[in-house]
Coordinates of C-alpha atoms and ligand atoms in Angstrom, one line a residue:
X1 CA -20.0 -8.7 58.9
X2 CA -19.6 -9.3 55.6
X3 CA -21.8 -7.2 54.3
X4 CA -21.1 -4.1 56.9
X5 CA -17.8 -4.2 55.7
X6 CA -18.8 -4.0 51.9
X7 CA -21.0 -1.1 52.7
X8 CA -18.1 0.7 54.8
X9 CA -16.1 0.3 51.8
X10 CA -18.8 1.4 49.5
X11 CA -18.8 4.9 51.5
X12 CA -15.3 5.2 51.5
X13 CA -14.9 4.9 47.9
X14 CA -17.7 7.2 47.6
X15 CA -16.0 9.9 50.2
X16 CA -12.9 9.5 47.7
X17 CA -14.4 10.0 44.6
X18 CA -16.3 12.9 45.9
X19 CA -13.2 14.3 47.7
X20 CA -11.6 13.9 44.3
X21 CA -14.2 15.9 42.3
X22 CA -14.1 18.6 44.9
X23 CA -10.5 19.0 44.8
X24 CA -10.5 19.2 41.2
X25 CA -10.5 23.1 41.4
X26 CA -7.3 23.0 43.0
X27 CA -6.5 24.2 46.0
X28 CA -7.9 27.4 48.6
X29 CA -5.1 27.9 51.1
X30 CA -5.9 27.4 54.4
X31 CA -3.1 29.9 55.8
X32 CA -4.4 32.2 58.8
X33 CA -3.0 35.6 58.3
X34 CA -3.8 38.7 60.4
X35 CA -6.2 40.8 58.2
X36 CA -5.6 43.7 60.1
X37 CA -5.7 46.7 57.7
X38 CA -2.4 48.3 57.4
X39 CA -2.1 52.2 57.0
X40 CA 0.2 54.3 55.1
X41 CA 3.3 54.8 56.1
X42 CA 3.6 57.8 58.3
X43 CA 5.4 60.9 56.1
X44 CA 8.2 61.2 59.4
X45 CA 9.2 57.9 57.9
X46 CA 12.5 56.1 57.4
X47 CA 11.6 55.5 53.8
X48 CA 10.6 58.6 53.4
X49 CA 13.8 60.7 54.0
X50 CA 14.9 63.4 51.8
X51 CA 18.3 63.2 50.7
X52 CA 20.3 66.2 52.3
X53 CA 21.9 68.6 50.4
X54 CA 20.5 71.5 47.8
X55 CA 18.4 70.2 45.7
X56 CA 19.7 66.7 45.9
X57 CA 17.9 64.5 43.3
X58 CA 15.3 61.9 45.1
X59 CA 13.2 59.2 43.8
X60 CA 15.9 58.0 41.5
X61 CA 14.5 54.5 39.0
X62 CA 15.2 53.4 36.3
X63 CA 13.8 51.2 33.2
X64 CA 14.6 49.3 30.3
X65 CA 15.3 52.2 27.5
X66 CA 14.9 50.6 24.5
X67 CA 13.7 47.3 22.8
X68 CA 16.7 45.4 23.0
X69 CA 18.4 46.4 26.4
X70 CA 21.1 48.3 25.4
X71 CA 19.8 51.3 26.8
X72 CA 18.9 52.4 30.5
X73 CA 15.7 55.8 31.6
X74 CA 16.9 57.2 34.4
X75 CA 14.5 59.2 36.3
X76 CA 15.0 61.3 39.3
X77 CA 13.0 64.6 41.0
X78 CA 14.8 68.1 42.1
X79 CA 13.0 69.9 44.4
X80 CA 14.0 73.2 44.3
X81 CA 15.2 74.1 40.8
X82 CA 15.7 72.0 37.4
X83 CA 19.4 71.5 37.5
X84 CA 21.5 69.6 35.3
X85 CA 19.9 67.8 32.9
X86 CA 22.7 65.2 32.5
X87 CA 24.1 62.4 34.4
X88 CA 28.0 60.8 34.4
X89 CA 27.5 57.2 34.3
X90 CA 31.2 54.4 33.5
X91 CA 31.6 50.7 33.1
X92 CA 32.4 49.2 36.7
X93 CA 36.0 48.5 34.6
X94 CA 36.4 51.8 33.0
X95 CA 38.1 55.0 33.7
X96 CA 36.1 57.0 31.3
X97 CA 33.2 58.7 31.6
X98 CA 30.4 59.8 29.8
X99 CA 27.4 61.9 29.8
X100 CA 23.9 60.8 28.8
X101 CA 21.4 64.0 28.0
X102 CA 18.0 64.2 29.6
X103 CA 14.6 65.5 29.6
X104 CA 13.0 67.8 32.7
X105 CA 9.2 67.8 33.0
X106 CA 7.2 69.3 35.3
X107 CA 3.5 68.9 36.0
X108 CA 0.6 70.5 38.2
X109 CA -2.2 68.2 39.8
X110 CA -5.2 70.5 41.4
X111 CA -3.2 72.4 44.3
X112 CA 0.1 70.4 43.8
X113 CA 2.7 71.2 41.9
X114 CA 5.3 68.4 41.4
X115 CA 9.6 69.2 41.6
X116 CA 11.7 68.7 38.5
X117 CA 11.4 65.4 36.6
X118 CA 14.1 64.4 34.9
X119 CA 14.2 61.4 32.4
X120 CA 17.8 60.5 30.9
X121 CA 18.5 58.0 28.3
X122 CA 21.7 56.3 28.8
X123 CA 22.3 54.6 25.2
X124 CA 24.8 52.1 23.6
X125 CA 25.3 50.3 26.8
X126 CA 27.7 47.0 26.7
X127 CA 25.2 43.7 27.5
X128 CA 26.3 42.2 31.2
X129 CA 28.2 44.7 32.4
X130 CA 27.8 46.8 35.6
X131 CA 27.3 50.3 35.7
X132 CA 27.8 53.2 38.2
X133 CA 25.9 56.5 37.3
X134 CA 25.7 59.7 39.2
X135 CA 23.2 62.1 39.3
X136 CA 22.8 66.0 41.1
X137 CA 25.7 68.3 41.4
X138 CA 28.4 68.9 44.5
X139 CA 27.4 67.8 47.8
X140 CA 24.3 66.4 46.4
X141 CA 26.1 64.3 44.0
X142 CA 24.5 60.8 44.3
X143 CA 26.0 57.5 43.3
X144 CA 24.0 54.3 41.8
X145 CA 24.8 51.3 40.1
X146 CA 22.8 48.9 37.8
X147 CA 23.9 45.7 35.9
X148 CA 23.0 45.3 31.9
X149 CA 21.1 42.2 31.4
X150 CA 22.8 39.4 29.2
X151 CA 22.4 39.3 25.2
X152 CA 19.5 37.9 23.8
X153 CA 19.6 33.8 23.4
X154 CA 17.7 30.9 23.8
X155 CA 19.4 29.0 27.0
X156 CA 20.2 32.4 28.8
X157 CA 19.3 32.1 32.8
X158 CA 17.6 35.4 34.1
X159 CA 15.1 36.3 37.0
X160 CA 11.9 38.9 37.2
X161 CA 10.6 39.5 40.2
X162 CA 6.7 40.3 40.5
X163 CA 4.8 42.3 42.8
X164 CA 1.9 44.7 41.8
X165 CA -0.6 46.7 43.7
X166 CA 2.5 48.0 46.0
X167 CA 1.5 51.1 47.8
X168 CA 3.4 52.7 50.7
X169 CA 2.2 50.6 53.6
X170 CA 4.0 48.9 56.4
X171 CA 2.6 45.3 54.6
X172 CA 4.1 47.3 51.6
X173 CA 7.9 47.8 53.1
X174 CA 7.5 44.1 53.7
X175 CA 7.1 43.3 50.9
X176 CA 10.0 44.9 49.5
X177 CA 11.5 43.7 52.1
X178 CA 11.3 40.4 51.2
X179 CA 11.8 40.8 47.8
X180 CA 15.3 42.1 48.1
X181 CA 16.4 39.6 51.1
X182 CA 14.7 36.3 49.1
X183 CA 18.2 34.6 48.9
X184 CA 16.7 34.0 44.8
X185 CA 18.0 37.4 43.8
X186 CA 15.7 38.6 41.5
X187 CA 17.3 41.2 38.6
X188 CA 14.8 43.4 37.5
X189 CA 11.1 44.1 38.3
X190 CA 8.0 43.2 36.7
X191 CA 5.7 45.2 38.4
X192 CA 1.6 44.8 37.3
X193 CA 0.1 48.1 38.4
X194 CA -1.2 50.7 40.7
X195 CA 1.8 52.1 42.1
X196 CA 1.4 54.6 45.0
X197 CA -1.9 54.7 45.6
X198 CA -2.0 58.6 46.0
X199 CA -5.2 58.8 44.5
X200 CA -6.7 57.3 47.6
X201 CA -6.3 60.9 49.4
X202 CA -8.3 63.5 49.3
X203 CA -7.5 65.6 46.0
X204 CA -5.1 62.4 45.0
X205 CA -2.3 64.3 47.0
X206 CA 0.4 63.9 45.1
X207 CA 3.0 64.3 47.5
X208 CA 1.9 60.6 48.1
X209 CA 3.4 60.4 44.8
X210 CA 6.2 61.3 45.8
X211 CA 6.6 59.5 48.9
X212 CA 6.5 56.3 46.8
X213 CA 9.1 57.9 44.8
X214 CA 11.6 57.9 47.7
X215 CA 10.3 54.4 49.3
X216 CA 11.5 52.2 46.4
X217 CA 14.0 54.3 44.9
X218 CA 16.6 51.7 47.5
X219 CA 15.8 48.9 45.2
X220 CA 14.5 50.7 41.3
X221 CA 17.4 52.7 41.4
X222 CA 20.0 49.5 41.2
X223 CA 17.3 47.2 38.8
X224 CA 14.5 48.1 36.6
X225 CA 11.4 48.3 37.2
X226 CA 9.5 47.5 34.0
X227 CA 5.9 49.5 34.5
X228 CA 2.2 48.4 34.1
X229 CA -0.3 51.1 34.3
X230 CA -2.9 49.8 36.7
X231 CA -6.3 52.6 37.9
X232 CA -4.9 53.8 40.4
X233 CA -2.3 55.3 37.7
X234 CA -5.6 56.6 36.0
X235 CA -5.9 59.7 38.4
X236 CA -9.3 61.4 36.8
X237 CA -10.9 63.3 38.2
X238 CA -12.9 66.3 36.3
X239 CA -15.0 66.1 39.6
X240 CA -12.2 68.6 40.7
X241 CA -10.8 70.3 36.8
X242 CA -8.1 67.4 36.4
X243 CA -9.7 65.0 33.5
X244 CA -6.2 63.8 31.8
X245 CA -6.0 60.3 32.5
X246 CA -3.0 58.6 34.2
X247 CA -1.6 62.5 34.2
X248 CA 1.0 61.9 37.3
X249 CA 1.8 58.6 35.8
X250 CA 2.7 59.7 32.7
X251 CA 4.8 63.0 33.8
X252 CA 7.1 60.3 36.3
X253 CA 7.6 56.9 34.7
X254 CA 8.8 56.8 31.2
X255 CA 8.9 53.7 29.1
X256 CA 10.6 53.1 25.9
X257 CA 7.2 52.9 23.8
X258 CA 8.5 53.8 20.4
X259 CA 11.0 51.5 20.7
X260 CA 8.7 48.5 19.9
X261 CA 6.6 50.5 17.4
X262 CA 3.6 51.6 19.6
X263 CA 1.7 54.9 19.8
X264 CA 1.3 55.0 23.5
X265 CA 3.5 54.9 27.2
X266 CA 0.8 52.3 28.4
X267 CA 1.3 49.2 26.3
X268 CA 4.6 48.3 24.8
X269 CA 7.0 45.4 24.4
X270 CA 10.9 44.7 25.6
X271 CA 13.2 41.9 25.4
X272 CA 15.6 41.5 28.0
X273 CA 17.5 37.9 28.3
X274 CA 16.0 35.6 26.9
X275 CA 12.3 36.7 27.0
X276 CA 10.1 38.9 25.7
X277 CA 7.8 40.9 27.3
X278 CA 4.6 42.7 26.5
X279 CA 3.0 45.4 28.2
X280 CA -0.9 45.9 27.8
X281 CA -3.2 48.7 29.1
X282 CA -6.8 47.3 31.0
X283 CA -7.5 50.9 30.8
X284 CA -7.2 52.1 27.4
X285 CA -9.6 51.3 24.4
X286 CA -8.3 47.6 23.5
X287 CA -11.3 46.6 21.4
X288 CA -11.1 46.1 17.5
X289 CA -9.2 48.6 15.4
X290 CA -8.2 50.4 18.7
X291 CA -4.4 51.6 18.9
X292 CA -4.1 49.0 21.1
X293 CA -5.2 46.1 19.4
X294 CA -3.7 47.2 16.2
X295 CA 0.0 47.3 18.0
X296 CA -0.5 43.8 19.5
X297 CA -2.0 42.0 16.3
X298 CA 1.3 43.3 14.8
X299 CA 3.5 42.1 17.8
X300 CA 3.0 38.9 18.8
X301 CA 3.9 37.3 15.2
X302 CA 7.6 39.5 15.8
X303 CA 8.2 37.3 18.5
X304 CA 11.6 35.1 17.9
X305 CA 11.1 32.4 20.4
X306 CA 14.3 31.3 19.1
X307 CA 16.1 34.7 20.4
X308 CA 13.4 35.2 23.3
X309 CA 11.8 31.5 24.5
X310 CA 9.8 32.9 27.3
X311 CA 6.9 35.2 26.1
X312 CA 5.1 37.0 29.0
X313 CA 2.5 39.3 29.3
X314 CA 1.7 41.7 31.8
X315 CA -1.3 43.6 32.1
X316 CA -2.7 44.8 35.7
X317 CA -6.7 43.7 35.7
X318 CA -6.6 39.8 35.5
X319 CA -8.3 37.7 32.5
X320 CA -9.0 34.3 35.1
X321 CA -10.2 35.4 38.9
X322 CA -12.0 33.6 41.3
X323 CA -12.2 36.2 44.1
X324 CA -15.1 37.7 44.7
X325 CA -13.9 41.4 44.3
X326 CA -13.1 42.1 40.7
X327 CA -14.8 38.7 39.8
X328 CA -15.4 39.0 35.8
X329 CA -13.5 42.4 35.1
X330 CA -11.3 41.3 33.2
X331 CA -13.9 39.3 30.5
X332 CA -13.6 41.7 28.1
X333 CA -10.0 41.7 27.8
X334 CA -10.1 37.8 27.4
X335 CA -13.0 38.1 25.0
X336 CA -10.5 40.4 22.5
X337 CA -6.8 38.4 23.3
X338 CA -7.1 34.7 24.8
X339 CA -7.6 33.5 21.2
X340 CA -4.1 35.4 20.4
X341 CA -2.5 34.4 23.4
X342 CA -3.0 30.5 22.6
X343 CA -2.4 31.3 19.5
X344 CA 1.0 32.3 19.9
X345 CA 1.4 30.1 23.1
X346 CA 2.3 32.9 25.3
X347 CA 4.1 31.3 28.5
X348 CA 2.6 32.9 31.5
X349 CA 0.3 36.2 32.0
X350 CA 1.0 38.3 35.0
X351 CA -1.9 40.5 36.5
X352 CA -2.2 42.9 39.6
X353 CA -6.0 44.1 40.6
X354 CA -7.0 41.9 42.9
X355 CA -5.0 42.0 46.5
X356 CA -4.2 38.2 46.8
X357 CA -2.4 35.3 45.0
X358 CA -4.1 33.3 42.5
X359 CA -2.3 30.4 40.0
X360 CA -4.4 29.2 37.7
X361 CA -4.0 26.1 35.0
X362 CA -3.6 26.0 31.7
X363 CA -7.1 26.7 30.6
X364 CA -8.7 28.5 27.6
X365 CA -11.9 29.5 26.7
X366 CA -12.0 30.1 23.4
X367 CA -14.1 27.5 22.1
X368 CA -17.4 29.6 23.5
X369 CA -19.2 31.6 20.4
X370 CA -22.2 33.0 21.8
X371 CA -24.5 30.0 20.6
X372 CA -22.7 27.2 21.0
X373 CA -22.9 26.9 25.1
X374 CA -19.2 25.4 25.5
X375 CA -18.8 28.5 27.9
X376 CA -16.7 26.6 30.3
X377 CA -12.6 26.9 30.8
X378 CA -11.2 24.2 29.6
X379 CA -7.5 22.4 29.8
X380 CA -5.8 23.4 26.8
X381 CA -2.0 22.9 27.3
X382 CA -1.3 25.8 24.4
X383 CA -3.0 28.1 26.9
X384 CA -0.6 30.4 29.2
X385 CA -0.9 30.1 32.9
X386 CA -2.4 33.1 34.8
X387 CA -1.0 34.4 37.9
X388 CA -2.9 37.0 39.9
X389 CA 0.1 38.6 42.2
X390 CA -1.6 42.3 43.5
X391 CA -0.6 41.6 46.9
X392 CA 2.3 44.4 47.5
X393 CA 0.3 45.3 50.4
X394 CA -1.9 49.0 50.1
X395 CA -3.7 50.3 52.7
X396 CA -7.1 49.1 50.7
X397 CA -6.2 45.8 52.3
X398 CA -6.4 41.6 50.8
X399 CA -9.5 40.4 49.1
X400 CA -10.2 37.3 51.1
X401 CA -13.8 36.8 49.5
X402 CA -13.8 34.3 47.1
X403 CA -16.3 32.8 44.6
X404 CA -17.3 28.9 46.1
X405 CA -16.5 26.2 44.9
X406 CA -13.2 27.1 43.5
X407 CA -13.8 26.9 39.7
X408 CA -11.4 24.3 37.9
X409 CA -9.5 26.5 36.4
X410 CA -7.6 28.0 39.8
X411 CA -4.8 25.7 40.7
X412 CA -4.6 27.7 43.9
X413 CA -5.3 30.8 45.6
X414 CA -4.6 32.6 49.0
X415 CA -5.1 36.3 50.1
X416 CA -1.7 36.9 51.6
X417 CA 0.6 39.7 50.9
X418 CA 3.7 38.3 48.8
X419 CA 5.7 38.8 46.2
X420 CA 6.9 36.4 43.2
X421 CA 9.8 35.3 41.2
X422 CA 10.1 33.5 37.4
X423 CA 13.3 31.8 37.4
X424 CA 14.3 31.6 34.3
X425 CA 16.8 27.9 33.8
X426 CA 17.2 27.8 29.6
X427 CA 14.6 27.6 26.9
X428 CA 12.5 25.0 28.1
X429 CA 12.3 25.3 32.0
X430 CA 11.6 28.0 34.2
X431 CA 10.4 28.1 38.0
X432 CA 7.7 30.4 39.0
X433 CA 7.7 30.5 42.8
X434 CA 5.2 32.7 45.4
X435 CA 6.5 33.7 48.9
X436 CA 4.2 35.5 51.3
X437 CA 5.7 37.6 54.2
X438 CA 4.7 36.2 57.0
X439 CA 7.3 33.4 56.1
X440 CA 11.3 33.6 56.4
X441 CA 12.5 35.0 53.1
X442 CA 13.6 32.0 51.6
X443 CA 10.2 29.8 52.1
X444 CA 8.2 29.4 48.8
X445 CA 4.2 29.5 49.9
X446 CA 3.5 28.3 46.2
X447 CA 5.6 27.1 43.1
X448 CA 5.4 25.9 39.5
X449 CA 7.7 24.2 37.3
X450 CA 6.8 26.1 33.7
X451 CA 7.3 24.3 30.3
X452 CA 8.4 26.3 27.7
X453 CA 5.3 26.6 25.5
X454 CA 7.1 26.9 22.4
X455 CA 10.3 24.6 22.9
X456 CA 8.4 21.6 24.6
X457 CA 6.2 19.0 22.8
X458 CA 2.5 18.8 24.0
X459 CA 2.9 15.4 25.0
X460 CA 5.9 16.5 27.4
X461 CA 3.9 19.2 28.8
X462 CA 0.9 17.2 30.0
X463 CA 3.4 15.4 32.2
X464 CA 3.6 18.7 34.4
X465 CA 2.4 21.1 33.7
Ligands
LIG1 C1 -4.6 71.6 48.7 O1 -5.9 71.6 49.0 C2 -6.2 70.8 50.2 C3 -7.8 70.8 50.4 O2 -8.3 72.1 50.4 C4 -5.5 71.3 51.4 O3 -5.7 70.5 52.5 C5 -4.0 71.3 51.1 O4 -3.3 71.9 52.1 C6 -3.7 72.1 49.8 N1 -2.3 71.9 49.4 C7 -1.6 72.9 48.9 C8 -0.2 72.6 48.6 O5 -2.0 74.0 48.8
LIG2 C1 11.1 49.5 56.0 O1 11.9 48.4 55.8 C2 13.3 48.7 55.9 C3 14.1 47.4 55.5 O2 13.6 46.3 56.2 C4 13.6 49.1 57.4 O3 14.9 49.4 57.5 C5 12.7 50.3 57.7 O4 12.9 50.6 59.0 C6 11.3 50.0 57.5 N1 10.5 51.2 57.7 C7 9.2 51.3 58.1 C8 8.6 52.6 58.3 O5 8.6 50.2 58.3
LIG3 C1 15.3 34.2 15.1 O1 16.5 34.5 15.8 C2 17.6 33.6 15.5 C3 18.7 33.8 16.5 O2 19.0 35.1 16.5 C4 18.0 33.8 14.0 O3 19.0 32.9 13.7 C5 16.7 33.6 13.1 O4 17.1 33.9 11.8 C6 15.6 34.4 13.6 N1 14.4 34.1 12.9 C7 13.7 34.9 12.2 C8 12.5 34.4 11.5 O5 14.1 36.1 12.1
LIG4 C1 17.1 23.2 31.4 O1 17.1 23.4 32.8 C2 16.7 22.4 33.6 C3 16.6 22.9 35.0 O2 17.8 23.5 35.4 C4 17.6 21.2 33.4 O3 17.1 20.1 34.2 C5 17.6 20.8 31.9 O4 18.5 19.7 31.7 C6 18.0 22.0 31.1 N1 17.8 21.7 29.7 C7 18.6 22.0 28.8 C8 18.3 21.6 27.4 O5 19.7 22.6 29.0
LIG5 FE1 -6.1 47.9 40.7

């Protein structure tokens, strides 16, 4: 008896230890979704209406408009002629108003040619203080609001929401959905990429560019949305006499580039509350001596961690994946700037690309020199964490392939549609949570207590994470 029962032990230490070593790549959700593919919405749509009236002004966002959040882009289309060029905009407590100047642009794509795009800068803008603006003339006056984020400071509470890889689906309106009814109200956008997906249709249509205009004009026009180009933004196609990259993108989403010193729309930086966020381009030259690389070296040592605790990165292709589709894409990109971001112990890197939800920990893999062989991720707790969150929901669909057995440096992963919110406490805490939409709005699928990278000691960190 004796010695059955010291051999059934035996095996069930060894099922434990070996349970233990396979779970040591975190954890592959085992939530069962319906992977039906979801189409486009049709153009009859809801979310799709035109705003009546003469040339009423549609697909109304806006942006940050300058480094330090004083300022506010607002963008809208006119259909039918340019119109004013202005806006009225007045503090929620005000009687007076003013009027903020603009820009119209105007762009052809193939056979399409796009309405009137106006960008106006509202400037000198009071810091937590609500705002109503109206835009179009007479009848097609149309009213908005937006709040001004808080001043600059170490301990000030704020929350981004995430979503990427949003497209114009029914899984897309979901997502949006759930986004604006998660009861964690989220006060501006950080969105990781490939917005409408219009290059999907034959010739790119860009009236699918416009669609997307009108569907999340209900929730950019009242918060910003602070843009990532992803490739579907890239829009080349010589194949057919249109080989300016990211042409449509460029014509419709302004960012305040210049602000923060760079030469290009498609990687800058912003600080709004109390962090400070960088933009990067995947698909722009980022090797040595490029623009890009140039912009950042100079950057990240700006930082004031004291004015901005919470440095985040956004850039759509992800440096740690380990789905099968895009697997390795984004080695290059980690090759150049993993070494910087541990560096300067960036707090969390968001990326878009692939169409699920990964987490990862805090790894780095910088040690790896060609000749060494240490090419293995290791824990390193100056490292950032990496979140994967280009599940909006296009009609390309969820990745669900993934690369077996899950590598160490995934904390978990799950091809659902979702969105995601950083909860931003004071300068050493902030909550990073994941909610698919399949759940009621409030239910968190995944979530991570972050330590300030900066503001905690090491020895704190390894505690959590
Ligand atoms: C553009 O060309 C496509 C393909 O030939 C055609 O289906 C579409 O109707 C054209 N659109 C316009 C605005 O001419
Ligand atoms: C999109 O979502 C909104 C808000 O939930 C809803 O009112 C609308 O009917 C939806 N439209 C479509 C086409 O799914
Ligand atoms: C960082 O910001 C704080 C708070 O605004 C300020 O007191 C400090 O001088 C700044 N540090 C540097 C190096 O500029
Ligand atoms: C930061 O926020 C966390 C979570 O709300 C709280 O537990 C902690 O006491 C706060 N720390 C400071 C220094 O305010
Ligand atoms: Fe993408």
């Amino acid at each position: 008896m004796g010695v059955r029962w010291d051999s059934a032990l035996f095996l069930v230490l060894v099922l434990v230890v070996s349970f233990a070593e396979m779970s040591n790549g975190g954890r592959t959700s085992t939530f069962v979704r319906n992977d039906d593919l979801s189409l486009d919405m049709p153009l009859d749509s809801d979310v799709f209406k035109v705003p009546p009236g003469y040339n009423a002004p549609q697909q109304v966002h806006i942006t940050q408009g300058d480094y330090e959040a004083n300022s506010v882009i607002v963008s809208w289309v006119t259909p039918d002629e340019p119109g004013p060029r202005t806006l009225l905009y007045w503090a929620e407590n005000s009687e007076l108003k003013n009027r903020a100047d603009g820009v119209v642009v105007k762009y052809k794509y193939f056979n399409y040619t796009s309405g009137y795009i106006h960008h106006c800068t509202i400037k000198d803008l009071e810091f937590d203080t609500k705002y109503y603006y109206d835009v179009g003339t007479g009848k097609a006056t149309r009213q908005f609001w937006f709040i001004t984020p808080p001043k600059s400071g170490p301990d000030v509470p704020y929350t981004f929401g995430l979503i990427g890889d949003l497209g114009q689906t029914h899984d897309s309106n979901r997502t949006l959905t759930h986004y604006e009814l998660n009861p964690i109200k989220g006060q501006t956008l950080l969105f990781v990429g490939d917005l409408s997906y219009a290059d999907d249709y034959p010739f790119h249509d860009n009236v699918r560019w416009d669609t997307w205009g009108r569907f999340i004009e209900r929730n950019a026009a009242y918060q910003p949305w602070i843009w990532t180009a992803g490739n579907h933004e890239l829009d080349f196609a010589p194949q057919f006499g249109e080989p300016i990259p990211f042409k449509p993108y460029l014509h419709r989403y302004h960012v305040p580039y210049t602000a923060s010193g760079s030469t290009s729309p498609l990687w800058y930086s912003i600080k709004r509350a109390s962090a400070y966020i960088i933009v990067m381009s995947s698909y722009s030259a980022f090797g040595k001596y490029t623009p890009q690389y140039k912009w950042l070296e100079q950057e990240l040592p700006k930082v004031n961690r004291t004015e901005t605790p919470w440095l985040i990165v956004l850039m759509h292709c992800p440096m740690y994946n380990s789905y099968a589709h895009h697997y390795m894409e984004g080695e290059t990109m980690r090759v150049m700037y993993e070494a910087w971001f541990v560096e300067y112990k960036v707090d969390v890197v968001f990326a878009g690309h692939v169409h699920a939800y990964e987490r990862s920990e805090r790894v780095s893999n910088i040690a790896y020199n060609v000749v060494n062989g240490l090419c293995t991720p290791i824990g390193d707790q100056s490292a950032p964490i990496y979140i994967t969150i280009g599940d909006g929901g296009n009609l390309e669909g969820l990745v669900t392939e993934m690369t077996e057995p899950q590598p160490s440096y995934s904390a978990f992963r799950e091809a659902s549609f979702g969105h995601g919110l950083l909860d931003i406490k004071n300068r050493t805490r902030a909550y990073f949570s994941w909610h698919r939409n399949q759940d009621g709005y409030a239910v968190e699928a995944d979530t991570v207590l972050l330590i300030n990278r900066y503001w905690s000691s090491l020895e704190e960190s390894k505690a959590t994470t």
